[in-house]
CSV table of C-alpha atoms in Angstrom, one decimal:
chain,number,residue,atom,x,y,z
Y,1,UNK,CA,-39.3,29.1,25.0
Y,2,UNK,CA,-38.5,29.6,28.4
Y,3,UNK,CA,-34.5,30.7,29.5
Y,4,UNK,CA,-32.5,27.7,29.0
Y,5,UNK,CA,-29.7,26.6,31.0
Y,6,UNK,CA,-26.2,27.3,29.0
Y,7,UNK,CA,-24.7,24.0,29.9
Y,8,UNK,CA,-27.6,22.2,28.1
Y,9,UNK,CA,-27.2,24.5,25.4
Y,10,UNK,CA,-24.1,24.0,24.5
Y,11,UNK,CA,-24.4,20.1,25.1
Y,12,UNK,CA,-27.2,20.3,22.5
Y,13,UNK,CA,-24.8,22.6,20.2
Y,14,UNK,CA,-21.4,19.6,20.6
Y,15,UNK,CA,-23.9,17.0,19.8
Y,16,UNK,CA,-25.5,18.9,16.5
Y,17,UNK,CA,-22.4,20.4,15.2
Y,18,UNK,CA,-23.2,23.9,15.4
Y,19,UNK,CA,-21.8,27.3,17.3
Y,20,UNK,CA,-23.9,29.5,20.2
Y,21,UNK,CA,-22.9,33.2,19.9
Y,22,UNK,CA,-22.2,34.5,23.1
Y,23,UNK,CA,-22.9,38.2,22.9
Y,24,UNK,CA,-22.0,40.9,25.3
Y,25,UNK,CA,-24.3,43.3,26.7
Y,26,UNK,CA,-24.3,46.4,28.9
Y,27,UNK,CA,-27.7,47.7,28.2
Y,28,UNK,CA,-31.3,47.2,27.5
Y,29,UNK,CA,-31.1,47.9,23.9
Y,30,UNK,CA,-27.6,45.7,23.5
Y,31,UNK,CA,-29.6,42.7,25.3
Y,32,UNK,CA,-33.2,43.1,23.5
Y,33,UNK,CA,-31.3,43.1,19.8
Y,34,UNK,CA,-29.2,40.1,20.6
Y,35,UNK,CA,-32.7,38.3,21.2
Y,36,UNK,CA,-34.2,39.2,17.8
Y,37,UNK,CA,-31.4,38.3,15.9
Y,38,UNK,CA,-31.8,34.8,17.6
Y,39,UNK,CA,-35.1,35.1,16.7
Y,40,UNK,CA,-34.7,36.1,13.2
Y,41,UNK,CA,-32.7,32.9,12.4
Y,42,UNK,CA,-34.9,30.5,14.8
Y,43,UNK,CA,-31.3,29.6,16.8
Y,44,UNK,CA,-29.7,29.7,20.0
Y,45,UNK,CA,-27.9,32.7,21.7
Y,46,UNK,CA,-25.8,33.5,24.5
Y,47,UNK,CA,-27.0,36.5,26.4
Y,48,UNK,CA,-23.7,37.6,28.7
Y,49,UNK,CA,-21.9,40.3,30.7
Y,50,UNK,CA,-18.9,41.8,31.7
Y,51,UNK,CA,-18.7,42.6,35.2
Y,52,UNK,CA,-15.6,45.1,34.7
Y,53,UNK,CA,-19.4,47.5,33.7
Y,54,UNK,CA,-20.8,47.4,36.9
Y,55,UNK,CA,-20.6,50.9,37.5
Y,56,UNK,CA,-22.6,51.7,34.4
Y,57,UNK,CA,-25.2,49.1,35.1
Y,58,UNK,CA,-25.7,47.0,38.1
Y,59,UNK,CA,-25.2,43.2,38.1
Y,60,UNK,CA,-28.8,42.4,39.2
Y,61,UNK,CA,-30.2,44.4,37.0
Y,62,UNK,CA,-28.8,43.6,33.9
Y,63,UNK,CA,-29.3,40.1,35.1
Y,64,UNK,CA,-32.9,40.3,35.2
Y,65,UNK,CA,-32.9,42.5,32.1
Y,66,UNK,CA,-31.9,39.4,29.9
Y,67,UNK,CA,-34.0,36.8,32.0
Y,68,UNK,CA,-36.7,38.9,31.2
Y,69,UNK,CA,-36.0,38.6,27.1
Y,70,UNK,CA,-35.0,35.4,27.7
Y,71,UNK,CA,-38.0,33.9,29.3
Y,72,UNK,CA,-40.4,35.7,26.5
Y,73,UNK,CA,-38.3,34.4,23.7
Y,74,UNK,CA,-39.5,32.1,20.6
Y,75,UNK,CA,-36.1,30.5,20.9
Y,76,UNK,CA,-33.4,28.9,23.3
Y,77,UNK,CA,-32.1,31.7,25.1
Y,78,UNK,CA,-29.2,31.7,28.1
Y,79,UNK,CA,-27.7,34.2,30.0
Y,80,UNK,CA,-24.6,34.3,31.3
Y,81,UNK,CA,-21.9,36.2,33.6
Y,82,UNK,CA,-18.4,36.9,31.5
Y,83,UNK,CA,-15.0,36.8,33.2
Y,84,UNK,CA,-15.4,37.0,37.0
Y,85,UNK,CA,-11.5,37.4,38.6
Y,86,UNK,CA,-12.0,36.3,41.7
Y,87,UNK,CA,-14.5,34.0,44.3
Y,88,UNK,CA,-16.5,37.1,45.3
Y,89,UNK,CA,-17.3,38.3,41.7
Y,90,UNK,CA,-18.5,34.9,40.7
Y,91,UNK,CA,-20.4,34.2,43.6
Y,92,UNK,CA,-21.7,37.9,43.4
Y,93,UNK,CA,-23.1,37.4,39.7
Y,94,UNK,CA,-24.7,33.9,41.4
Y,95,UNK,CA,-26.4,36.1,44.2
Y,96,UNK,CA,-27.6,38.4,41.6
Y,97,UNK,CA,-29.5,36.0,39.6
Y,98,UNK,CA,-26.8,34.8,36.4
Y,99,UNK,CA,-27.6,31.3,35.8
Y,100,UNK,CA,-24.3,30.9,34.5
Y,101,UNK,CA,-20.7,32.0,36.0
Y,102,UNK,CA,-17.3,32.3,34.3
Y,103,UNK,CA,-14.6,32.0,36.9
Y,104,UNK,CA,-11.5,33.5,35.3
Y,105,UNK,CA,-8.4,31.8,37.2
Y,106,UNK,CA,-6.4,31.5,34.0
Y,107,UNK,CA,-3.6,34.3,35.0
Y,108,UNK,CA,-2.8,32.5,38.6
Y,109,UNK,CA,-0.7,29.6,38.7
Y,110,UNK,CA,-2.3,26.2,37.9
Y,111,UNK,CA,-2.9,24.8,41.5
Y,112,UNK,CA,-4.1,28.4,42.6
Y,113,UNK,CA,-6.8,28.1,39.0
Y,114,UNK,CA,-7.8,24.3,40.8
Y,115,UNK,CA,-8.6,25.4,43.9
Y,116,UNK,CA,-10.7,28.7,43.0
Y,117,UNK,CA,-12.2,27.0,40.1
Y,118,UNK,CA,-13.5,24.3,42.2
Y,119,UNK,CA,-14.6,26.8,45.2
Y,120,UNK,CA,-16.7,28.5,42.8
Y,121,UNK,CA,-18.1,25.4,40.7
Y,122,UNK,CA,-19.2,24.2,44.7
Y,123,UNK,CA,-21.2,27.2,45.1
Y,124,UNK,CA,-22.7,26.7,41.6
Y,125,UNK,CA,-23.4,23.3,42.0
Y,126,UNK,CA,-25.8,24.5,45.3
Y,127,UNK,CA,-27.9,26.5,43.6
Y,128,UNK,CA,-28.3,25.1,40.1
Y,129,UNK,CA,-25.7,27.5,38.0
Y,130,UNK,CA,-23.4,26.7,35.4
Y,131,UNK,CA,-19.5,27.0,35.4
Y,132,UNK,CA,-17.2,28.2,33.2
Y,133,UNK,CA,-14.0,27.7,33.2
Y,134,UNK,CA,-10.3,28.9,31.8
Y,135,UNK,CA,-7.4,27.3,31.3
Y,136,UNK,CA,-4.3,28.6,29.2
Y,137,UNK,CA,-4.7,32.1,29.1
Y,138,UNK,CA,-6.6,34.2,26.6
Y,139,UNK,CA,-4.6,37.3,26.6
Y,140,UNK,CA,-5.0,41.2,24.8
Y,141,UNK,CA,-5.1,41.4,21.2
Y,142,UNK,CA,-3.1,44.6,21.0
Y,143,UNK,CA,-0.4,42.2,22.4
Y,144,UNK,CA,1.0,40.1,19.8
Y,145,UNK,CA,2.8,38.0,22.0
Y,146,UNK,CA,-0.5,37.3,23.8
Y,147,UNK,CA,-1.6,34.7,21.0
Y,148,UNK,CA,1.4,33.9,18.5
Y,149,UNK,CA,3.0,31.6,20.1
Y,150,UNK,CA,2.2,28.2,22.2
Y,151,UNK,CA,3.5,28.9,25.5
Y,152,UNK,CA,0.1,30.5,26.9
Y,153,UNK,CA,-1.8,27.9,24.8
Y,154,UNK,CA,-4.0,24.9,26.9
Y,155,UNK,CA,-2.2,22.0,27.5
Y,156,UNK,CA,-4.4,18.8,26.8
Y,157,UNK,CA,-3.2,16.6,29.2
Y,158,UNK,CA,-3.3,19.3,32.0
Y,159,UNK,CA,-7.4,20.0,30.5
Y,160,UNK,CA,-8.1,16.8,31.0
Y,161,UNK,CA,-6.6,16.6,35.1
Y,162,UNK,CA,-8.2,20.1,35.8
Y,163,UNK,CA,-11.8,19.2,34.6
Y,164,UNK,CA,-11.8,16.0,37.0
Y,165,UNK,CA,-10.3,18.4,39.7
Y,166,UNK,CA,-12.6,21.0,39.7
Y,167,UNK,CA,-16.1,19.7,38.0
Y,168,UNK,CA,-16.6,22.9,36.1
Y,169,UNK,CA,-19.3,22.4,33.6
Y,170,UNK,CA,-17.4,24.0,30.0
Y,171,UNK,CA,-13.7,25.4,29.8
Y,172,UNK,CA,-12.5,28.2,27.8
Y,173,UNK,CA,-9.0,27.6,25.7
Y,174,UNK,CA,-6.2,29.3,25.2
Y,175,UNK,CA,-5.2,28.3,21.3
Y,176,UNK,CA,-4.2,31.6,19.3
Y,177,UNK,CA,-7.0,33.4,20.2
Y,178,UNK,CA,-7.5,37.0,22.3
Y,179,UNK,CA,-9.5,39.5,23.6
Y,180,UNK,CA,-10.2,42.4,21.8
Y,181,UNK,CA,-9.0,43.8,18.5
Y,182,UNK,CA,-6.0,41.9,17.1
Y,183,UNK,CA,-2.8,43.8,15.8
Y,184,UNK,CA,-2.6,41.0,13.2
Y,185,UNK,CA,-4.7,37.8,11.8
Y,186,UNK,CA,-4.9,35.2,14.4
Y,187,UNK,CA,-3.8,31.9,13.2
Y,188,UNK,CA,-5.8,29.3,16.0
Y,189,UNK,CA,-4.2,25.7,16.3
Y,190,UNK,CA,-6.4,23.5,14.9
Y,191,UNK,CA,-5.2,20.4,15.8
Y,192,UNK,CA,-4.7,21.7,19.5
Y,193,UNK,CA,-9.0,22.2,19.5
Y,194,UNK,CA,-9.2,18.6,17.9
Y,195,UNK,CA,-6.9,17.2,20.6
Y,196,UNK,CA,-8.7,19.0,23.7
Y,197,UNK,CA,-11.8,17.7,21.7
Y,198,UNK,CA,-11.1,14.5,21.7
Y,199,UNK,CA,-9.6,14.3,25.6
Y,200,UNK,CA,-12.6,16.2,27.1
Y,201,UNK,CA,-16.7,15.2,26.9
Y,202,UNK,CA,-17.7,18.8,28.3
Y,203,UNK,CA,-18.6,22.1,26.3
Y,204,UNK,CA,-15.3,23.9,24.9
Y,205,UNK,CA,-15.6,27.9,24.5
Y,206,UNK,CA,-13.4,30.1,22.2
Y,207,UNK,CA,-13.3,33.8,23.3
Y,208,UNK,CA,-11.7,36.6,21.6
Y,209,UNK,CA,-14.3,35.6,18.5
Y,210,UNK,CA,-13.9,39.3,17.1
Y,211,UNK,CA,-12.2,39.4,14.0
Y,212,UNK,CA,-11.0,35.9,13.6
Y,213,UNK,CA,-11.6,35.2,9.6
Y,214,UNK,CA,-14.7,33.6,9.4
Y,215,UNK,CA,-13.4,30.2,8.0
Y,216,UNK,CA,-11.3,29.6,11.2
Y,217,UNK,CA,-14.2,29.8,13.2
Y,218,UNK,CA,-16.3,27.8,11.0
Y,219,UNK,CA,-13.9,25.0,10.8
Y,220,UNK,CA,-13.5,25.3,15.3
Y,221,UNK,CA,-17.3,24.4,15.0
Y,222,UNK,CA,-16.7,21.6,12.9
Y,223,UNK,CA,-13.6,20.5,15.3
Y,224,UNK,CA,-16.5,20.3,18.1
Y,225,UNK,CA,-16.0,24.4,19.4
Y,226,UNK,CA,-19.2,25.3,21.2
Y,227,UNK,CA,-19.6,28.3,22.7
Y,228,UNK,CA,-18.0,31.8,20.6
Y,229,UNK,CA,-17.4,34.8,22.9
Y,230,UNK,CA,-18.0,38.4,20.6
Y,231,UNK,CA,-18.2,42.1,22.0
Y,232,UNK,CA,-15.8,43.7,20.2
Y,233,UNK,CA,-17.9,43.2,16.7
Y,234,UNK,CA,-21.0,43.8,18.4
Y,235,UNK,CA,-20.2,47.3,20.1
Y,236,UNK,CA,-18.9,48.1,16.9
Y,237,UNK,CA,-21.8,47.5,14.6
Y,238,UNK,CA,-23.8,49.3,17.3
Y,239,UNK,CA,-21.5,52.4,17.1
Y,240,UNK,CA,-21.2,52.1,12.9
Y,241,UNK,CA,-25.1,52.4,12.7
Y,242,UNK,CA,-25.3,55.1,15.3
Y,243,UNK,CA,-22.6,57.2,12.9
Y,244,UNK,CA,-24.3,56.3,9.5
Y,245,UNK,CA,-27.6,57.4,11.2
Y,246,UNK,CA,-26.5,60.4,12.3
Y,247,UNK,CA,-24.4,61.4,9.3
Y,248,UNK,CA,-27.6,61.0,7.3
Y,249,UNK,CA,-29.5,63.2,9.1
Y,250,UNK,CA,-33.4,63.2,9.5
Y,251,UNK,CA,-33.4,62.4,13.7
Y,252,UNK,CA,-33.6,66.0,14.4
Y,253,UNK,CA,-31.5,65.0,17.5
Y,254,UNK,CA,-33.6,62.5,18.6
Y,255,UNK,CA,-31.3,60.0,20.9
Y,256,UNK,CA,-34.3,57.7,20.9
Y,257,UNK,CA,-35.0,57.4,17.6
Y,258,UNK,CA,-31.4,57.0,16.9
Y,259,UNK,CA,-31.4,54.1,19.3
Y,260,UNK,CA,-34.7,52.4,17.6
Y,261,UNK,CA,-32.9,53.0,13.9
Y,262,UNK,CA,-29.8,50.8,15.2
Y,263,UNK,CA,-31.8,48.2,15.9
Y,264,UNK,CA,-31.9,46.9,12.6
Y,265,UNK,CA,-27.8,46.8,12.0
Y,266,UNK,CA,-27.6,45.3,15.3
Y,267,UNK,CA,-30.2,42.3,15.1
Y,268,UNK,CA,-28.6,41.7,11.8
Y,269,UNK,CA,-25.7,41.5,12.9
Y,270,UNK,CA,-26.2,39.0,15.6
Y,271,UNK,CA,-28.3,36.9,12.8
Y,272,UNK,CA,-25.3,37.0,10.7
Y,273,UNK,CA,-22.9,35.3,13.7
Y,274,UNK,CA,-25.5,32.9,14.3
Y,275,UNK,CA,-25.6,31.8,10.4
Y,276,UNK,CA,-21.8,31.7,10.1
Y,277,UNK,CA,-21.3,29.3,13.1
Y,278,UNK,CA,-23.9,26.9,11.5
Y,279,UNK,CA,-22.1,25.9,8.8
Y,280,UNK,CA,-23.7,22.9,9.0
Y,281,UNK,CA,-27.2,24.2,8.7
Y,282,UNK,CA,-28.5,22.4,11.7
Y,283,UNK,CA,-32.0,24.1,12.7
Y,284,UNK,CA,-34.2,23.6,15.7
C-alpha cells in the first residue's frame, strides 16, 4: 500500500462505519510501532504530529520519517500535521512535506476562525493537502470547565455556514471532549455528534480520545465519528513498558534494547485502538 491521502481515508471510514486512530508521534520508534499495530490488525491508521515538538525533532524530518513507513506499509497509512495555531505553522508543515494540515483557529473569534481557516485550506488546495479544521473549542482536561458544559461545544448550524465558508476538508468538534488527561469521566453529547452528523457530508474528528470509556467512543463511531485523536494513551503505554522493563531487569543498561522490548506493548497497543473503534468489524 502506498501513503494514502487522509481525506480519502476518512471518507472510506464514514461510509464503512468504522474509526481511524490518529496517533501522535515524536520519534522514529513512536512512528514505526504505530505502523505495525496497523499492520497487525490489517486496518487503517493515522500517522500525526504535534508541532509544539519541533525543537526535539524537526518538522521535515519527522515528516519524511512517517512517509517513509507509510509508503512501505501492507495497509492504508496517512500522515498528518496536529494542531497548527497560526497561517505560518500550517503552511510550514505543507512546505515540509505533511500531506495533511490541522489549522487550529478554534480559540479566535468565529469570523477571525473563517478567514484563517480558509487562507490556509487555499494554500492546501494548491498543492494537493488535506485540511483540518476546528470549530467549538477542545479545551484542557485538567480544566473541568473546559468540557462539562455546552457553552464551548460546536454549534450545528454555525458547522454547517463555516464548512461552506472555508472549504476545509474534515472539522474537529467541540462536544465534551479535551485534550489530555481528564480530572473526571467525560460525558460527550451524543445527540450533538448525531446532529453535526446529519447537517455535514465531510469527515468529523473527535480529539482528546484518551481516556474517554471505551463505549462512548464506540458508540461516536456508530453516530458517523471518523477520525480519533490519542497521545496521551500512547506516550503512556510507551513509558509503562519502559518502567516494567526496567524494573525487571536483564538489559544490563541497554537504552536500545530497552527501546526494541517496548515495541511489543506499543504495537499492541495501537492494535487494541484500532479493534475498539471497529465495533462493527468492518475489514479491508
Amino acid at each position: 500500500m502506498a501513503l494514502v491521502k487522509v481525506n480519502e481515508l476518512l471518507q472510506h471510514a464514514t461510509e464503512h462505519h468504522y474509526g481511524v486512530p490518529a496517533v501522535n508521534t515524536f520519534n522514529f520508534e513512536t512512528v514505526k510501532y504505530i505502523v505495525a499495530g496497523a499492520e497487525r490488525e490489517h486496518m487503517p491508521v493515522i500517522v500525526q504530529f504535534y508541532p509544539g515538538f519541533y525543537e526535539y525533532i524537526p518538522l521535515k524530518l519527522v515528516a519524511a520519517i512517517a512517509c517513509h513507513y507509510a509508503e512501505q506499509a501492507s495497509v492504508p497509512v496517512a500522515v498528518h500535521l496536529d494542531h497548527s495555531a497560526g497561517y505560518e505553522i500550517a503552511v510550514g508543515g505543507i512546505r515540509d512535506g505533511f500531506p495533511s494540515v490541522m489549522v487550529d483557529g478554534s480559540s479566535l473569534p468565529y469570523e477571525e476562525n473563517v478567514a484563517l481557516t480558509k487562507s490556509v485550506t487555499e494554500v492546501g488546495r494548491v498543492f494537493g493537502v488535506d485540511i483540518e479544521a476546528e470549530l467549538g473549542h477542545v479545551g484542557d482536561g485538567s480544566n473541568e470547565a473546559d468540557f462539562v458544559g455546552s457553552d464551548m461545544y460546536t454549534d450545528v448550524s454555525q458547522a454547517v455556514e463555516f464548512v461552506e465558508r472555508t472549504g476545509c476538508g474534515s472539522l474537529a468538534i467541540a462536544v465534551g471532549n479535551a485534550h489530555g488527561p481528564y480530572v473526571r469521566t467525560p460525558n460527550l453529547d451524543m445527540q450533538r455528534i448525531k446532529d453535526i452528523r446529519a447537517a455535514l457530508d465531510i469527515p468529523l474528528v473527535l480529539h482528546g480520545c484518551s481516556d474517554i470509556p471505551e463505549e462512548q467512543l464506540q458508540e461516536t463511531v456508530v453516530l458517523g465519528m471518523s477520525k480519533f485523536n490519542i497521545a496521551t494513551e500512547y506516550f503512556r503505554a510507551m513509558y509503562a513498558s519502559i518502567a516494567k522493563n526496567v524494573e525487571a531487569g536483564g538489559f544490563n543498561e541497554d537504552a536500545f534494547g530497552l527501546m526494541r522490548a517496548a515495541g511489543e506493548d506499543m504495537t499492541e497497543f495501537v492494535a487494541s485502538k484500532i479493534r475498539l473503534l471497529n465495533p462493527n468489524g468492518f475489514s479491508l
